[in-house]
């Protein structure tokens, strides 16, 4: 009896009191094992670059890698700024912030796929656009897993969006070359003018 009492005390202390014993002297074997959902998620649009007017098709894949069926999970997709939702497969609701949310059931070992299409209307001031997909348990507001897809803005489009373009840079290079040419011409002219009196003195 004393041995069983010590075992129960150790188990409860080790779990910080989060587990409750089924009886006064419950042993470790009779206590439930905590279940932690194991999930993987990935979002990808099959592209690495973007430009105005381009339509990106984002594919979200969520897989249950654990040992427990997960019902009523929320899958969300946050579109990049400057884009407009063109359509989403399998329904989904769109919130005021533009985030698309689906409610899914995910049995053990299974995968759900959701697809979203978005059009780039205006490029941001950064060097690319990012779209993030997350998954959270039913009734929770905290994501368990997230994945982000990033598409880079080509230099020409980035220059047009920021107002500092390749033309400006090339123009600056042309001005620099012109200044260098003027400096070289002025130096050679002074050198020739200085050499002329010396030649006259030698002739005398």
Short mmCIF file of C-alpha atoms in Angstrom, two decimals:
data_model
loop_
_atom_site.label_atom_id
_atom_site.label_comp_id
_atom_site.label_asym_id
_atom_site.label_seq_id
_atom_site.Cartn_x
_atom_site.Cartn_y
_atom_site.Cartn_z
CA UNK A 1 0.00 0.00 0.00
CA UNK A 2 2.82 2.38 0.83
CA UNK A 3 4.46 1.62 -2.51
CA UNK A 4 1.26 2.44 -4.43
CA UNK A 5 0.90 5.76 -2.55
CA UNK A 6 4.43 6.86 -3.48
CA UNK A 7 3.89 5.98 -7.13
CA UNK A 8 0.75 8.11 -7.35
CA UNK A 9 2.43 11.06 -5.67
CA UNK A 10 5.37 10.94 -8.09
CA UNK A 11 3.12 10.87 -11.13
CA UNK A 12 1.06 13.86 -10.03
CA UNK A 13 4.08 15.91 -9.06
CA UNK A 14 5.83 15.15 -12.32
CA UNK A 15 2.89 16.42 -14.34
CA UNK A 16 2.47 19.59 -12.33
CA UNK A 17 -0.93 18.45 -11.05
CA UNK A 18 -2.44 18.52 -14.57
CA UNK A 19 -3.53 14.89 -14.33
CA UNK A 20 -6.08 13.66 -11.80
CA UNK A 21 -5.96 10.19 -10.33
CA UNK A 22 -8.89 7.84 -10.94
CA UNK A 23 -8.70 6.69 -7.32
CA UNK A 24 -6.85 7.61 -4.14
CA UNK A 25 -3.85 5.49 -5.10
CA UNK A 26 -3.92 5.40 -8.92
CA UNK A 27 -0.73 4.11 -10.47
CA UNK A 28 0.96 5.53 -13.60
CA UNK A 29 -0.40 2.79 -15.87
CA UNK A 30 -3.99 3.89 -15.21
CA UNK A 31 -3.42 7.55 -16.10
CA UNK A 32 -4.36 8.86 -19.56
CA UNK A 33 -1.56 9.73 -21.96
CA UNK A 34 -1.77 13.30 -23.33
CA UNK A 35 -2.52 13.43 -27.07
CA UNK A 36 -0.58 15.99 -29.08
CA UNK A 37 -1.73 16.60 -32.67
CA UNK A 38 1.02 16.15 -35.23
CA UNK A 39 0.34 18.08 -38.42
CA UNK A 40 2.18 19.20 -41.51
CA UNK A 41 1.09 22.06 -43.77
CA UNK A 42 2.41 23.55 -46.98
CA UNK A 43 1.24 26.35 -49.27
CA UNK A 44 2.71 26.75 -52.74
CA UNK A 45 1.69 28.56 -55.92
CA UNK A 46 4.28 26.95 -58.19
CA UNK A 47 5.93 30.29 -58.87
CA UNK A 48 8.90 32.24 -57.54
CA UNK A 49 8.18 35.64 -59.10
CA UNK A 50 5.22 37.97 -59.46
CA UNK A 51 4.11 40.99 -61.47
CA UNK A 52 1.02 43.21 -61.74
CA UNK A 53 -1.97 41.41 -63.21
CA UNK A 54 -0.60 37.95 -62.49
CA UNK A 55 -3.03 35.39 -61.00
CA UNK A 56 -1.47 33.13 -58.37
CA UNK A 57 -3.05 29.76 -57.59
CA UNK A 58 -2.19 28.82 -54.01
CA UNK A 59 -2.50 25.14 -53.07
CA UNK A 60 -2.71 24.38 -49.34
CA UNK A 61 -1.99 20.82 -48.16
CA UNK A 62 -2.67 19.81 -44.56
CA UNK A 63 -1.86 16.28 -43.35
CA UNK A 64 -2.61 14.54 -40.06
CA UNK A 65 0.57 12.77 -38.96
CA UNK A 66 -0.70 11.90 -35.50
CA UNK A 67 -2.73 9.07 -34.00
CA UNK A 68 -5.99 10.95 -33.36
CA UNK A 69 -8.72 12.05 -35.75
CA UNK A 70 -9.05 15.84 -35.77
CA UNK A 71 -12.53 17.18 -36.45
CA UNK A 72 -13.67 20.76 -36.91
CA UNK A 73 -10.19 22.10 -37.61
CA UNK A 74 -9.84 25.59 -39.08
CA UNK A 75 -7.58 26.09 -42.10
CA UNK A 76 -6.83 29.71 -42.98
CA UNK A 77 -5.16 31.46 -45.91
CA UNK A 78 -3.98 35.07 -45.65
CA UNK A 79 -3.52 36.69 -49.05
CA UNK A 80 -0.74 39.21 -49.75
CA UNK A 81 -1.49 42.91 -49.66
CA UNK A 82 -2.39 44.41 -53.01
CA UNK A 83 -4.10 41.23 -54.23
CA UNK A 84 -7.76 40.46 -54.93
CA UNK A 85 -9.40 37.11 -54.30
CA UNK A 86 -10.45 35.56 -57.60
CA UNK A 87 -11.90 32.34 -56.19
CA UNK A 88 -11.48 29.54 -53.67
CA UNK A 89 -12.29 25.87 -54.13
CA UNK A 90 -14.38 23.89 -51.62
CA UNK A 91 -16.16 26.92 -50.25
CA UNK A 92 -14.57 28.80 -47.40
CA UNK A 93 -15.61 32.05 -45.76
CA UNK A 94 -13.82 35.36 -46.22
CA UNK A 95 -13.38 37.64 -43.23
CA UNK A 96 -13.15 41.45 -43.13
CA UNK A 97 -9.36 41.22 -43.27
CA UNK A 98 -9.51 39.14 -46.46
CA UNK A 99 -8.50 35.90 -44.73
CA UNK A 100 -10.17 32.75 -46.09
CA UNK A 101 -11.20 30.09 -43.57
CA UNK A 102 -12.31 26.49 -44.08
CA UNK A 103 -13.59 24.02 -41.47
CA UNK A 104 -12.26 20.51 -42.11
CA UNK A 105 -12.25 17.05 -40.57
CA UNK A 106 -8.89 15.32 -40.75
CA UNK A 107 -8.73 11.58 -39.98
CA UNK A 108 -5.44 9.94 -39.06
CA UNK A 109 -3.04 9.73 -41.99
CA UNK A 110 -5.29 11.75 -44.29
CA UNK A 111 -4.66 14.98 -46.18
CA UNK A 112 -6.96 17.83 -47.15
CA UNK A 113 -6.26 20.17 -50.06
CA UNK A 114 -7.63 23.67 -50.51
CA UNK A 115 -7.02 25.98 -53.48
CA UNK A 116 -7.18 29.77 -53.65
CA UNK A 117 -6.69 32.08 -56.62
CA UNK A 118 -5.63 35.70 -56.17
CA UNK A 119 -4.78 38.45 -58.66
CA UNK A 120 -1.98 40.95 -58.09
CA UNK A 121 -3.46 44.43 -58.51
CA UNK A 122 -0.73 46.49 -56.88
CA UNK A 123 2.80 45.57 -55.88
CA UNK A 124 3.90 46.34 -52.31
CA UNK A 125 6.91 48.46 -51.45
CA UNK A 126 8.93 45.40 -50.39
CA UNK A 127 10.81 42.97 -52.60
CA UNK A 128 8.05 40.36 -52.83
CA UNK A 129 4.60 39.14 -51.80
CA UNK A 130 3.88 36.51 -49.15
CA UNK A 131 0.85 34.31 -48.55
CA UNK A 132 0.49 32.34 -45.31
CA UNK A 133 -1.62 29.26 -44.54
CA UNK A 134 -2.24 28.05 -40.99
CA UNK A 135 -4.23 25.37 -39.17
CA UNK A 136 -5.72 25.42 -35.69
CA UNK A 137 -7.83 23.08 -33.58
CA UNK A 138 -11.58 23.49 -33.24
CA UNK A 139 -12.45 26.27 -30.81
CA UNK A 140 -8.87 27.58 -30.69
CA UNK A 141 -7.44 30.85 -31.99
CA UNK A 142 -3.82 29.71 -31.81
CA UNK A 143 -2.34 28.13 -34.97
CA UNK A 144 -0.59 24.78 -34.61
CA UNK A 145 1.28 24.90 -37.92
CA UNK A 146 1.83 27.56 -40.58
CA UNK A 147 3.48 27.77 -43.99
CA UNK A 148 4.37 30.79 -46.13
CA UNK A 149 4.81 31.10 -49.89
CA UNK A 150 7.00 33.99 -51.10
CA UNK A 151 7.21 35.34 -54.64
CA UNK A 152 9.90 37.83 -55.56
CA UNK A 153 9.20 41.01 -57.50
CA UNK A 154 11.47 41.28 -60.58
CA UNK A 155 13.82 44.25 -60.61
CA UNK A 156 11.98 46.07 -63.38
CA UNK A 157 8.60 45.81 -61.62
CA UNK A 158 10.19 46.72 -58.30
CA UNK A 159 11.74 49.82 -59.87
CA UNK A 160 8.38 50.85 -61.30
CA UNK A 161 6.67 50.33 -57.95
CA UNK A 162 9.24 52.31 -55.95
CA UNK A 163 9.94 55.03 -58.53
CA UNK A 164 13.68 54.32 -58.51
CA UNK A 165 14.32 52.49 -61.72
CA UNK A 166 16.99 51.09 -63.92
CA UNK A 167 16.74 54.16 -66.12
CA UNK A 168 17.63 56.35 -63.18
CA UNK A 169 20.59 54.17 -62.33
CA UNK A 170 21.76 54.10 -65.93
CA UNK A 171 21.28 57.85 -66.14
CA UNK A 172 23.41 58.29 -63.06
CA UNK A 173 26.10 56.14 -64.65
CA UNK A 174 25.97 58.26 -67.82
CA UNK A 175 26.35 61.45 -65.81
CA UNK A 176 29.31 59.95 -63.98
CA UNK A 177 30.96 58.94 -67.25
CA UNK A 178 30.38 62.42 -68.69
CA UNK A 179 31.91 64.03 -65.62
CA UNK A 180 34.92 61.74 -65.90
CA UNK A 181 35.34 62.67 -69.57
CA UNK A 182 35.22 66.40 -68.83
CA UNK A 183 37.76 66.00 -66.05
CA UNK A 184 40.14 64.09 -68.32
CA UNK A 185 39.81 66.70 -71.10
CA UNK A 186 40.49 69.57 -68.65
CA UNK A 187 43.57 67.79 -67.24
CA UNK A 188 45.07 67.14 -70.70
CA UNK A 189 44.43 70.73 -71.78
CA UNK A 190 46.23 72.14 -68.74
CA UNK A 191 49.10 69.73 -69.34
CA UNK A 192 49.48 70.83 -72.97
CA UNK A 193 49.36 74.53 -72.05
CA UNK A 194 52.03 73.99 -69.42
CA UNK A 195 54.23 72.09 -71.88
CA UNK A 196 54.08 74.83 -74.56
CA UNK A 197 56.19 77.51 -72.69
CA UNK A 198 58.75 74.87 -71.79
CA UNK A 199 59.18 73.96 -75.44
CA UNK A 200 59.58 77.65 -76.41
CA UNK A 201 62.30 78.15 -73.77
CA UNK A 202 64.21 75.14 -75.07
CA UNK A 203 64.08 76.56 -78.62
CA UNK A 204 65.57 79.88 -77.46
#
